[in-house]
Amino acid sequence: MLKMKGFRLRLLQFLLMILTVLLLLPMIQTFLYSFSSMEEMKAFMKTRGSYDESQWMAAHLIPDMVSLGQYYQILIADNTVLRLFVNSAMYASMILAGQAVIIPAMAFALSRFRFPGRNAIFFGIILLMLLPFQVTMVPNVLTLRTLGLTDTIWAVVLPMWFAPFYIFLIRQFMVGLPNELIEAAEMDGSGTLDTYLRVILPVSRPILGAAAALSFAESWNLVEQPLTYLAARQDLQPLSTVFNQLAGENTGFEFAGAALYILPALFVYLFFQEDILSGIQLTELK
Amino acid sequence: MYRKKRLVLPFLLPGLAGILLFYAAPFLGGIWYSLTDGSFENAFVGFQNYQNVWQNRMFQLGLKNTMELSLICAPSLFLISFLLSVALNRMRPAGSFFRNSVLLPYLMPSSAVLMIWLLWFDYGGPVNRMIVALGGERVFWLQGMELRLPVVLLFLWKNLGFCVIIFLAALQAIPDSLYEYATLEGASFGKQAFHITLPLIVPSAFLVFILSWVNAFRIFKEVYFIGGAYPDEPLYTLQNYMNNMYGKLNYQNVTTAAYSFAVIVFALFGLLFFLQNRAQRGLT
């Protein structure tokens, strides 16, 4: 690699450092705020939204006194946030469980088998992948209504099981696997299901990890589906749809809620970071 | 490659059945839906629904805003992630720390950081403080047209990482000697990026461009986070219109609006594919 030297490299590093700080600041700030006491947060949040030219919002970054008050409130005293958090966890785990069964299998079928209609199916999946939610919600709704599933959690979960992007992603990875891998397994007399479970899935680990992490990120940030399909069901909303409301109500514990919500995503990031990088690296994305 | 066709069925069928049930079949069935009046007899009305929806002011507003916002979001996401990846690629291995920090927001729930955005862009908040410190005037970021900036920035914050990763994967395949030669010839950073790097990674760049558009059409998410369920007019997106119609149980209009949008989306992507094909043929 051509190395940049001296001043230009320093300048670039400096700019990237600022960008990195800006990118990470929202999370850092959220965690810092979550350890302020509720009174402190309420007082601070009250200073925003003022249109008085002579005044500024209070400058506040580090808690005056470290307190677990907010966490006590959301975890023990009041279960509003916790209930919504559990809803989110339920959606994410149900979506990922279904996808784990359906999507790699379909990617396997589309990459390692030759059968009539294969290309047509793959083309259809790419078309679906391009369509925004505004369009795909219509066919989803028509079927959900026919099955009587509107206003239930299945309205959010079921359509996600067949998310075309992850089929595409995993299929592109599996296409690149060497044929010898399968031939060697066949030679040993292994059946298709055996080969799939014991050879294909283990060697596809990076892309499966990447897809799982990306899908988790999507399921953890659900907005359109619950807002549309479950508009009438406040009790079934995931936590992701209510932060705007929490901020408006100035509850004093909104940042502990946000920190609690960021935490699982952070673990997923730390755990799957390498998979995402190598998974994308090894996938033929064309 | 397996040839025994029967063996594919257990792997293919669950996924295929779901796609047919939830996407393909009702998509075709919905076309009929958009051509009928939704009454008890469900009479055939031809393109009447399309005419009504297209003449509806809120539909026009939602469509216009969605297109405008995507037109800001998609190209800037593409351009910023490209330049950032070229820069990161040049400073390996130190770049991997920056790369990992850019990826982090992609996995974070933007719903949870929206409150920080509301603080940053408050009338008395840090962004305005900075502007005043630099000699400018305070801006009403959280209303009207200006609200678009925080919305677009939240979108970029969230989506930058994945595009950078795809770009970086492609960039690593380019031999260093090319850059060395270009530098000897005196080509600047910008010239190298757009005249050497970009043509060499057309397929990946195209994928990023397409994904940028696909994600940009979902801008409703960021709008909802910052602007709430009933945003000001400059942020009223197509999704707002459709949620509104859905709430009123006006499925005919929802379907018609969706299909109208589908036609636009396919026309756009068709054009992009056509241009990419021509660009690639021009290169070889």
Coordinates of C-alpha atoms in Angstrom, one line a residue:
Chain A
M1 CA 0.0 0.0 0.0
L2 CA 1.1 3.5 -0.8
K3 CA 1.7 5.1 2.6
M4 CA 1.0 8.7 3.0
K5 CA 3.6 10.6 4.9
G6 CA 4.1 13.6 7.2
F7 CA 1.7 16.4 7.3
R8 CA -1.0 15.1 5.0
L9 CA -1.2 11.9 6.9
R10 CA -1.4 13.8 10.2
L11 CA -4.2 16.0 8.8
L12 CA -6.2 13.0 7.6
Q13 CA -5.8 11.3 10.9
F14 CA -6.9 14.4 12.7
L15 CA -10.0 14.7 10.5
L16 CA -10.9 11.1 10.9
M17 CA -10.4 11.4 14.7
I18 CA -13.0 14.2 14.8
L19 CA -15.4 12.2 12.7
T20 CA -15.0 9.1 14.9
V21 CA -15.7 11.1 18.0
L22 CA -18.8 12.6 16.4
L23 CA -19.9 9.1 15.3
L24 CA -19.5 7.6 18.8
L25 CA -20.6 10.6 20.8
P26 CA -24.3 9.8 20.7
M27 CA -23.7 6.5 22.5
I28 CA -21.1 7.9 25.0
Q29 CA -23.4 10.8 25.8
T30 CA -26.4 8.5 26.3
F31 CA -24.4 6.4 28.8
L32 CA -23.1 9.4 30.6
Y33 CA -26.6 10.9 30.9
S34 CA -28.0 7.6 32.1
F35 CA -26.0 7.8 35.3
S36 CA -27.3 11.2 36.2
S37 CA -30.1 11.4 38.8
M38 CA -33.6 11.8 37.5
E39 CA -34.0 15.3 39.0
E40 CA -30.8 16.4 37.3
M41 CA -32.0 15.1 34.0
K42 CA -35.4 16.6 34.3
A43 CA -33.9 20.0 35.1
F44 CA -31.5 19.7 32.2
M45 CA -34.1 18.6 29.7
K46 CA -36.3 21.5 30.7
T47 CA -33.7 23.9 29.4
R48 CA -34.2 22.8 25.9
G49 CA -36.9 23.9 23.5
S50 CA -36.6 27.6 24.6
Y51 CA -36.7 30.1 21.8
D52 CA -35.3 32.9 24.0
E53 CA -32.5 34.5 22.1
S54 CA -30.6 35.5 25.3
Q55 CA -30.5 32.0 26.6
W56 CA -28.6 28.8 25.9
M57 CA -29.5 25.3 26.8
A58 CA -27.5 24.2 29.9
A59 CA -24.2 22.7 29.1
H60 CA -24.1 19.3 30.6
L61 CA -22.1 16.2 29.8
I62 CA -20.9 14.5 32.9
P63 CA -23.3 13.7 35.7
D64 CA -22.9 16.0 38.8
M65 CA -23.2 13.0 40.9
V66 CA -23.2 9.4 39.7
S67 CA -26.6 7.9 40.4
L68 CA -28.4 4.7 39.5
G69 CA -31.7 6.4 40.1
Q70 CA -32.8 6.2 36.5
Y71 CA -32.0 2.5 36.3
Y72 CA -33.8 1.8 39.6
Q73 CA -36.8 3.6 38.1
I74 CA -37.0 1.6 34.8
L75 CA -35.9 -1.7 36.1
I76 CA -37.6 -1.9 39.4
A77 CA -40.0 0.9 40.3
D78 CA -41.8 1.4 37.0
N79 CA -42.1 -1.3 34.4
T80 CA -43.2 0.7 31.4
V81 CA -39.8 0.7 29.7
L82 CA -39.0 -2.8 30.7
R83 CA -42.3 -4.1 29.2
L84 CA -41.5 -2.4 25.9
F85 CA -38.0 -3.7 26.0
V86 CA -39.3 -7.3 26.5
N87 CA -41.5 -6.7 23.4
S88 CA -38.5 -5.7 21.4
A89 CA -36.6 -8.8 22.6
M90 CA -39.6 -10.9 21.7
Y91 CA -39.7 -9.5 18.1
A92 CA -36.0 -9.8 17.6
S93 CA -35.8 -13.4 18.8
M94 CA -38.9 -14.5 16.9
I95 CA -37.7 -12.9 13.7
L96 CA -34.2 -14.3 13.9
A97 CA -35.4 -17.8 14.9
G98 CA -37.6 -18.0 11.8
Q99 CA -34.9 -16.5 9.5
A100 CA -32.3 -19.0 10.8
V101 CA -34.5 -21.9 9.6
I102 CA -35.7 -20.5 6.3
I103 CA -33.1 -18.2 4.9
P104 CA -29.8 -20.2 4.8
A105 CA -31.8 -23.2 3.5
M106 CA -33.2 -21.1 0.7
A107 CA -29.8 -19.6 -0.1
F108 CA -28.4 -23.2 -0.2
A109 CA -31.1 -24.3 -2.6
L110 CA -30.5 -21.3 -4.9
S111 CA -26.7 -21.6 -4.9
R112 CA -25.9 -25.3 -5.0
F113 CA -28.7 -26.9 -7.0
R114 CA -29.6 -26.7 -10.6
F115 CA -33.4 -26.8 -11.2
P116 CA -35.8 -25.2 -13.6
G117 CA -37.0 -21.8 -12.5
R118 CA -34.0 -21.1 -10.3
N119 CA -32.9 -18.0 -12.1
A120 CA -36.4 -16.7 -12.2
I121 CA -36.8 -17.1 -8.4
F122 CA -33.5 -15.4 -7.8
F123 CA -34.4 -12.6 -10.1
G124 CA -37.7 -12.2 -8.2
I125 CA -35.8 -12.0 -4.9
I126 CA -33.6 -9.2 -6.3
L127 CA -36.7 -7.3 -7.4
L128 CA -38.3 -7.7 -4.0
M129 CA -35.1 -6.5 -2.4
L130 CA -35.3 -3.3 -4.3
L131 CA -38.8 -2.5 -3.3
P132 CA -39.2 -0.2 -0.3
F133 CA -41.5 -0.9 2.6
Q134 CA -44.1 1.5 1.3
V135 CA -44.7 -1.0 -1.6
T136 CA -44.2 -4.3 0.1
M137 CA -46.5 -3.5 3.0
V138 CA -49.5 -3.8 0.6
P139 CA -49.0 -7.4 -0.3
N140 CA -48.1 -8.2 3.3
V141 CA -51.3 -6.5 4.5
L142 CA -53.5 -8.3 2.0
T143 CA -52.3 -11.7 3.2
L144 CA -52.2 -10.7 6.9
R145 CA -55.9 -9.7 6.6
T146 CA -56.9 -12.8 4.8
L147 CA -55.2 -14.9 7.6
G148 CA -56.7 -12.7 10.3
L149 CA -53.3 -11.7 11.7
T150 CA -53.5 -7.9 11.7
D151 CA -53.1 -6.4 15.1
T152 CA -51.1 -9.4 16.3
I153 CA -47.4 -9.8 16.7
W154 CA -47.4 -12.1 13.7
A155 CA -48.1 -9.2 11.4
V156 CA -44.6 -7.9 12.3
V157 CA -42.8 -11.2 12.5
L158 CA -44.0 -13.3 9.6
P159 CA -43.1 -11.1 6.6
M160 CA -39.6 -10.6 8.1
W161 CA -38.9 -14.3 7.9
F162 CA -38.6 -14.1 4.2
A163 CA -36.5 -10.9 4.0
P164 CA -35.0 -11.0 0.5
F165 CA -31.8 -9.1 1.3
Y166 CA -30.4 -11.8 3.6
I167 CA -31.3 -14.5 1.1
F168 CA -29.3 -12.6 -1.5
L169 CA -26.4 -12.0 0.9
I170 CA -26.0 -15.6 1.9
R171 CA -26.6 -17.0 -1.5
Q172 CA -23.8 -14.8 -2.9
F173 CA -21.5 -16.2 -0.3
M174 CA -22.5 -19.9 -0.9
V175 CA -22.1 -19.5 -4.7
G176 CA -18.4 -18.9 -4.1
L177 CA -17.8 -22.1 -2.1
P178 CA -15.6 -24.6 -3.9
N179 CA -17.4 -27.7 -5.4
E180 CA -14.8 -30.0 -4.0
L181 CA -16.3 -29.3 -0.6
I182 CA -19.6 -30.9 -1.5
E183 CA -18.0 -33.6 -3.6
A184 CA -15.8 -34.8 -0.7
A185 CA -18.9 -34.9 1.5
E186 CA -20.8 -36.9 -1.1
M187 CA -17.9 -39.3 -1.4
D188 CA -18.2 -40.0 2.3
G189 CA -21.8 -41.0 1.7
S190 CA -23.3 -38.0 3.4
G191 CA -26.9 -37.1 2.5
T192 CA -27.9 -33.6 1.4
L193 CA -29.2 -32.6 4.8
D194 CA -26.1 -33.9 6.4
T195 CA -23.9 -32.0 4.0
Y196 CA -25.9 -28.8 4.5
L197 CA -25.7 -29.0 8.3
R198 CA -22.2 -30.3 8.7
V199 CA -20.3 -28.8 5.8
I200 CA -22.1 -25.9 4.3
L201 CA -23.4 -24.1 7.4
P202 CA -20.1 -24.3 9.3
V203 CA -18.0 -23.0 6.4
S204 CA -20.5 -20.2 5.9
R205 CA -20.1 -19.0 9.4
P206 CA -18.8 -15.5 8.6
I207 CA -21.7 -14.6 6.4
L208 CA -24.3 -16.2 8.7
G209 CA -22.8 -14.2 11.6
A210 CA -22.9 -11.0 9.4
A211 CA -26.5 -11.7 8.3
A212 CA -27.6 -12.4 11.9
A213 CA -26.0 -9.2 13.2
L214 CA -27.5 -7.1 10.4
S215 CA -30.9 -8.7 10.8
F216 CA -30.7 -8.1 14.6
A217 CA -29.9 -4.5 14.0
E218 CA -33.0 -4.2 11.7
S219 CA -35.3 -6.0 14.1
W220 CA -34.0 -4.0 17.1
N221 CA -34.9 -0.7 15.3
L222 CA -38.4 -1.7 14.1
V223 CA -40.5 1.3 13.3
E224 CA -42.6 1.1 10.2
Q225 CA -44.1 -2.4 10.8
P226 CA -45.3 -1.9 14.4
L227 CA -46.5 1.7 13.7
T228 CA -48.6 0.5 10.7
Y229 CA -49.7 -2.9 11.6
L230 CA -50.1 -2.4 15.4
A231 CA -51.2 1.2 15.4
A232 CA -54.1 0.3 17.7
R233 CA -52.0 -1.8 20.1
Q234 CA -49.9 0.4 22.4
D235 CA -49.1 -2.7 24.5
L236 CA -47.4 -4.5 21.6
Q237 CA -45.1 -1.7 20.5
P238 CA -41.3 -2.3 20.7
L239 CA -39.2 0.2 22.6
S240 CA -37.9 1.6 19.4
T241 CA -41.1 3.4 18.5
V242 CA -41.6 5.3 21.8
F243 CA -38.3 7.2 22.5
N244 CA -39.6 10.2 20.7
Q245 CA -42.6 10.2 23.1
L246 CA -40.4 9.6 26.2
A247 CA -38.2 12.6 25.3
G248 CA -41.3 14.8 25.0
E249 CA -42.7 13.7 28.3
N250 CA -39.5 14.6 30.1
T251 CA -39.7 11.5 32.3
G252 CA -36.2 11.8 33.7
F253 CA -35.4 8.2 32.9
E254 CA -35.3 8.3 29.1
F255 CA -31.6 8.1 28.9
A256 CA -31.3 4.9 31.1
G257 CA -34.0 3.5 28.7
A258 CA -31.9 4.4 25.7
A259 CA -28.7 3.0 27.3
L260 CA -30.5 -0.2 28.1
Y261 CA -31.6 -0.4 24.5
I262 CA -28.1 0.3 23.1
L263 CA -26.5 -2.3 25.3
P264 CA -27.7 -5.5 23.5
A265 CA -26.8 -3.9 20.1
L266 CA -23.3 -3.2 21.5
F267 CA -22.8 -6.8 22.5
V268 CA -24.0 -8.0 19.1
Y269 CA -21.5 -5.5 17.5
L270 CA -18.6 -6.7 19.6
F271 CA -19.4 -10.4 19.1
F272 CA -20.1 -10.2 15.3
Q273 CA -17.7 -7.5 14.2
E274 CA -15.2 -9.8 12.7
D275 CA -17.9 -11.9 11.0
I276 CA -19.4 -8.8 9.3
L277 CA -16.0 -7.7 8.0
S278 CA -14.8 -11.1 6.8
G279 CA -18.3 -12.1 5.6
I280 CA -18.6 -9.0 3.4
Q281 CA -15.0 -9.4 2.3
L282 CA -15.6 -13.0 1.1
T283 CA -18.9 -12.5 -0.6
E284 CA -19.2 -11.9 -4.3
L285 CA -21.3 -8.7 -4.1
K286 CA -22.1 -8.0 -7.7
Chain B
M1 CA -23.5 -28.7 -7.8
Y2 CA -26.4 -31.0 -7.0
R3 CA -28.4 -32.3 -10.0
K4 CA -31.0 -34.4 -8.3
K5 CA -33.9 -32.0 -8.5
R6 CA -36.1 -33.6 -5.9
L7 CA -33.5 -33.0 -3.2
V8 CA -33.8 -29.2 -3.5
L9 CA -37.5 -29.2 -2.4
P10 CA -37.1 -29.3 1.4
F11 CA -34.6 -26.4 1.3
L12 CA -36.4 -24.3 -1.2
L13 CA -40.1 -24.8 -0.3
P14 CA -40.4 -23.1 3.1
G15 CA -38.9 -19.9 1.8
L16 CA -40.5 -20.0 -1.6
A17 CA -43.9 -20.6 -0.1
G18 CA -43.5 -17.7 2.3
I19 CA -42.4 -15.3 -0.5
L20 CA -45.3 -16.4 -2.7
L21 CA -47.8 -16.1 0.2
F22 CA -46.7 -12.8 1.6
Y23 CA -45.2 -11.0 -1.4
A24 CA -45.6 -12.4 -4.9
A25 CA -49.2 -13.6 -4.9
P26 CA -50.8 -10.7 -3.0
F27 CA -48.7 -8.3 -5.1
L28 CA -50.4 -9.5 -8.2
G29 CA -53.8 -9.8 -6.5
G30 CA -53.4 -6.2 -5.3
I31 CA -53.3 -5.0 -8.9
W32 CA -57.0 -6.0 -9.1
Y33 CA -57.6 -4.3 -5.8
S34 CA -56.2 -1.0 -7.0
L35 CA -58.7 -1.1 -10.0
T36 CA -61.8 -1.7 -7.9
D37 CA -63.8 0.7 -5.7
G38 CA -63.7 -1.3 -2.4
S39 CA -67.5 -1.1 -1.9
F40 CA -69.5 -4.2 -1.0
E41 CA -69.9 -5.1 -4.7
N42 CA -66.3 -4.2 -5.3
A43 CA -67.1 -2.8 -8.8
F44 CA -64.4 -2.4 -11.4
V45 CA -63.5 1.2 -11.8
G46 CA -60.4 1.1 -14.1
F47 CA -57.9 3.7 -13.4
Q48 CA -60.2 5.9 -11.3
N49 CA -58.3 5.2 -8.1
Y50 CA -55.0 6.1 -9.7
Q51 CA -56.5 9.4 -10.9
N52 CA -57.9 10.1 -7.4
V53 CA -54.6 9.3 -5.7
W54 CA -52.4 11.2 -8.1
Q55 CA -54.6 14.3 -7.8
N56 CA -54.6 14.1 -4.0
R57 CA -52.5 16.9 -2.6
M58 CA -51.2 14.9 0.4
F59 CA -50.1 12.1 -1.9
Q60 CA -48.3 14.6 -4.2
L61 CA -46.6 16.2 -1.2
G62 CA -45.6 12.8 0.3
L63 CA -44.2 11.6 -3.0
K64 CA -42.4 14.9 -3.7
N65 CA -40.8 14.9 -0.2
T66 CA -39.8 11.2 -0.4
M67 CA -38.1 11.8 -3.7
E68 CA -36.4 15.0 -2.6
L69 CA -35.1 13.4 0.6
S70 CA -33.9 10.3 -1.2
L71 CA -32.2 12.5 -3.8
I72 CA -30.3 14.2 -1.0
C73 CA -29.6 11.0 1.0
A74 CA -28.6 8.5 -1.6
P75 CA -26.0 10.4 -3.5
S76 CA -24.4 11.9 -0.4
L77 CA -24.3 8.5 1.3
F78 CA -22.6 7.1 -1.8
L79 CA -20.1 9.9 -2.2
I80 CA -19.2 10.3 1.5
S81 CA -18.8 6.5 2.0
F82 CA -16.6 6.3 -1.1
L83 CA -14.2 9.1 -0.2
L84 CA -14.1 7.8 3.4
S85 CA -13.2 4.3 2.3
V86 CA -10.5 5.5 -0.1
A87 CA -9.0 7.5 2.8
L88 CA -9.2 4.6 5.2
N89 CA -7.8 2.2 2.6
R90 CA -4.7 4.5 2.3
M91 CA -3.9 4.4 5.9
R92 CA -3.9 0.7 6.6
P93 CA -3.5 -0.7 9.2
A94 CA -4.3 2.3 11.4
G95 CA -7.5 2.7 9.3
S96 CA -9.1 -0.4 10.9
F97 CA -9.8 1.5 14.1
F98 CA -11.6 4.2 12.2
R99 CA -13.4 1.6 10.1
N100 CA -14.7 -0.2 13.1
S101 CA -16.0 3.0 14.6
V102 CA -17.8 3.9 11.4
L103 CA -19.4 0.4 11.4
L104 CA -20.6 0.7 15.0
P105 CA -23.6 3.0 14.3
Y106 CA -24.9 0.6 11.6
L107 CA -25.7 -1.9 14.4
M108 CA -27.0 0.7 16.9
P109 CA -30.7 1.4 17.2
S110 CA -31.1 5.0 15.8
S111 CA -34.3 5.1 17.8
A112 CA -32.3 5.3 21.0
V113 CA -30.0 8.1 20.0
L114 CA -32.7 10.3 18.6
M115 CA -32.8 12.2 21.9
I116 CA -29.2 13.2 21.5
W117 CA -30.1 14.5 18.1
L118 CA -32.9 16.6 19.6
L119 CA -30.4 18.0 22.1
W120 CA -27.7 18.8 19.6
F121 CA -30.1 20.6 17.3
D122 CA -32.0 22.4 19.9
Y123 CA -32.4 26.2 19.4
G124 CA -30.1 26.7 22.3
G125 CA -28.1 23.5 21.7
P126 CA -24.5 22.8 20.8
V127 CA -24.9 23.1 17.0
N128 CA -26.3 26.6 17.3
R129 CA -23.7 27.5 19.8
M130 CA -21.0 26.6 17.4
I131 CA -22.7 28.5 14.6
V132 CA -22.9 31.6 16.8
A133 CA -19.3 31.1 17.9
L134 CA -18.3 31.1 14.2
G135 CA -20.2 34.4 13.7
G136 CA -23.5 33.0 12.3
E137 CA -27.1 33.3 13.4
R138 CA -29.1 30.7 15.3
V139 CA -31.2 28.3 13.1
F140 CA -34.5 26.7 14.0
W141 CA -33.3 23.2 13.2
L142 CA -36.3 21.4 14.7
Q143 CA -39.0 22.8 12.5
G144 CA -39.9 23.3 8.8
M145 CA -37.4 22.9 6.0
E146 CA -34.4 23.1 8.4
L147 CA -35.5 19.8 10.1
R148 CA -34.3 18.0 7.0
L149 CA -30.7 18.5 7.9
P150 CA -30.8 16.6 11.3
V151 CA -33.0 13.9 9.6
V152 CA -30.4 13.5 6.8
L153 CA -27.5 13.5 9.2
L154 CA -29.2 10.8 11.4
F155 CA -29.7 8.7 8.2
L156 CA -26.0 9.2 7.2
W157 CA -24.8 8.4 10.8
K158 CA -26.7 5.1 10.7
N159 CA -26.0 4.0 7.2
L160 CA -22.4 5.1 6.5
G161 CA -20.8 2.0 8.0
F162 CA -22.2 -0.7 5.9
C163 CA -21.4 1.2 2.6
V164 CA -17.8 1.8 3.8
I165 CA -17.4 -1.9 4.5
I166 CA -18.5 -2.9 1.1
F167 CA -16.3 -0.3 -0.5
L168 CA -13.3 -1.3 1.6
A169 CA -13.7 -5.0 0.6
A170 CA -13.5 -4.0 -3.0
L171 CA -10.7 -1.5 -2.6
Q172 CA -8.4 -4.1 -1.0
A173 CA -8.4 -6.0 -4.3
I174 CA -6.7 -3.2 -6.2
P175 CA -3.0 -3.6 -6.5
D176 CA -0.9 -0.9 -4.9
S177 CA 1.4 -0.6 -7.9
L178 CA -1.4 1.2 -9.8
Y179 CA -1.4 4.0 -7.2
E180 CA 2.4 4.2 -7.1
Y181 CA 2.4 4.7 -10.9
A182 CA -0.3 7.3 -10.7
T183 CA 1.5 9.2 -8.0
L184 CA 4.7 9.1 -10.0
E185 CA 2.7 10.6 -12.9
G186 CA 1.6 13.3 -10.5
A187 CA -2.1 12.4 -10.2
S188 CA -3.8 14.1 -7.2
F189 CA -5.8 12.3 -4.5
G190 CA -9.1 13.2 -6.1
K191 CA -8.0 12.3 -9.6
Q192 CA -6.8 8.9 -8.4
A193 CA -10.0 8.3 -6.5
F194 CA -12.3 9.1 -9.4
H195 CA -10.2 8.1 -12.4
I196 CA -8.4 5.0 -11.1
T197 CA -10.3 3.6 -8.1
L198 CA -13.9 4.1 -9.0
P199 CA -13.8 2.5 -12.5
L200 CA -12.0 -0.5 -11.0
I201 CA -14.8 -1.2 -8.5
V202 CA -17.8 -0.5 -10.6
P203 CA -19.8 -3.6 -9.5
S204 CA -19.4 -3.0 -5.8
A205 CA -19.9 0.7 -6.3
F206 CA -23.1 0.0 -8.1
L207 CA -24.3 -2.3 -5.3
V208 CA -23.6 0.5 -2.8
F209 CA -25.5 3.0 -5.0
I210 CA -28.5 0.7 -5.2
L211 CA -28.5 0.0 -1.5
S212 CA -28.2 3.7 -0.8
W213 CA -31.4 4.3 -2.7
V214 CA -33.2 1.3 -1.1
N215 CA -32.3 2.7 2.3
A216 CA -33.0 6.3 1.4
F217 CA -36.6 5.4 0.4
R218 CA -37.0 4.3 4.1
I219 CA -36.2 7.8 5.3
F220 CA -39.6 7.8 7.0
K221 CA -37.9 6.1 10.0
E222 CA -35.6 9.1 10.7
V223 CA -38.4 11.5 10.0
Y224 CA -40.5 9.7 12.6
F225 CA -37.7 9.7 15.1
I226 CA -37.0 13.4 14.9
G227 CA -40.2 14.9 13.5
G228 CA -42.7 12.6 15.2
A229 CA -45.8 10.9 13.8
Y230 CA -47.2 14.2 12.4
P231 CA -44.2 16.1 10.9
D232 CA -44.3 19.5 9.3
E233 CA -45.1 19.6 5.6
P234 CA -41.5 19.6 4.4
L235 CA -41.1 16.2 6.0
Y236 CA -44.4 14.6 5.2
T237 CA -43.4 11.4 3.4
L238 CA -45.2 8.9 1.3
Q239 CA -45.2 6.5 4.3
N240 CA -47.1 9.2 6.4
Y241 CA -49.8 9.3 3.7
M242 CA -50.0 5.6 3.5
N243 CA -50.2 5.1 7.3
N244 CA -52.9 7.8 7.3
M245 CA -54.9 6.0 4.6
Y246 CA -54.3 2.6 6.3
G247 CA -55.6 4.1 9.6
K248 CA -58.8 5.2 7.7
L249 CA -59.1 1.6 6.3
N250 CA -58.9 3.1 2.8
Y251 CA -57.0 0.0 1.4
Q252 CA -57.8 1.0 -2.2
N253 CA -55.8 4.2 -1.8
V254 CA -53.0 2.5 0.1
T255 CA -52.6 -0.1 -2.7
T256 CA -52.9 2.5 -5.5
A257 CA -50.3 4.7 -3.8
A258 CA -47.9 1.8 -3.3
Y259 CA -48.2 0.6 -6.9
S260 CA -47.7 4.1 -8.2
F261 CA -44.5 4.3 -6.2
A262 CA -43.4 0.8 -7.3
V263 CA -43.6 1.9 -10.9
I264 CA -41.4 4.9 -10.1
V265 CA -38.9 2.8 -8.2
F266 CA -38.6 0.2 -10.9
A267 CA -38.2 2.9 -13.5
L268 CA -35.4 4.4 -11.5
F269 CA -33.6 1.2 -10.9
G270 CA -34.2 0.1 -14.5
L271 CA -32.5 3.3 -15.6
L272 CA -29.6 2.7 -13.2
F273 CA -29.0 -0.8 -14.4
F274 CA -29.1 0.4 -18.0
L275 CA -26.5 3.1 -17.2
Q276 CA -24.3 0.7 -15.3
N277 CA -24.4 -1.8 -18.2
R278 CA -23.3 1.0 -20.6
A279 CA -20.7 2.3 -18.2
Q280 CA -19.2 -1.2 -17.9
R281 CA -19.2 -1.8 -21.6
G282 CA -17.5 1.5 -22.1
L283 CA -14.7 0.4 -19.8
T284 CA -13.8 -2.9 -21.4

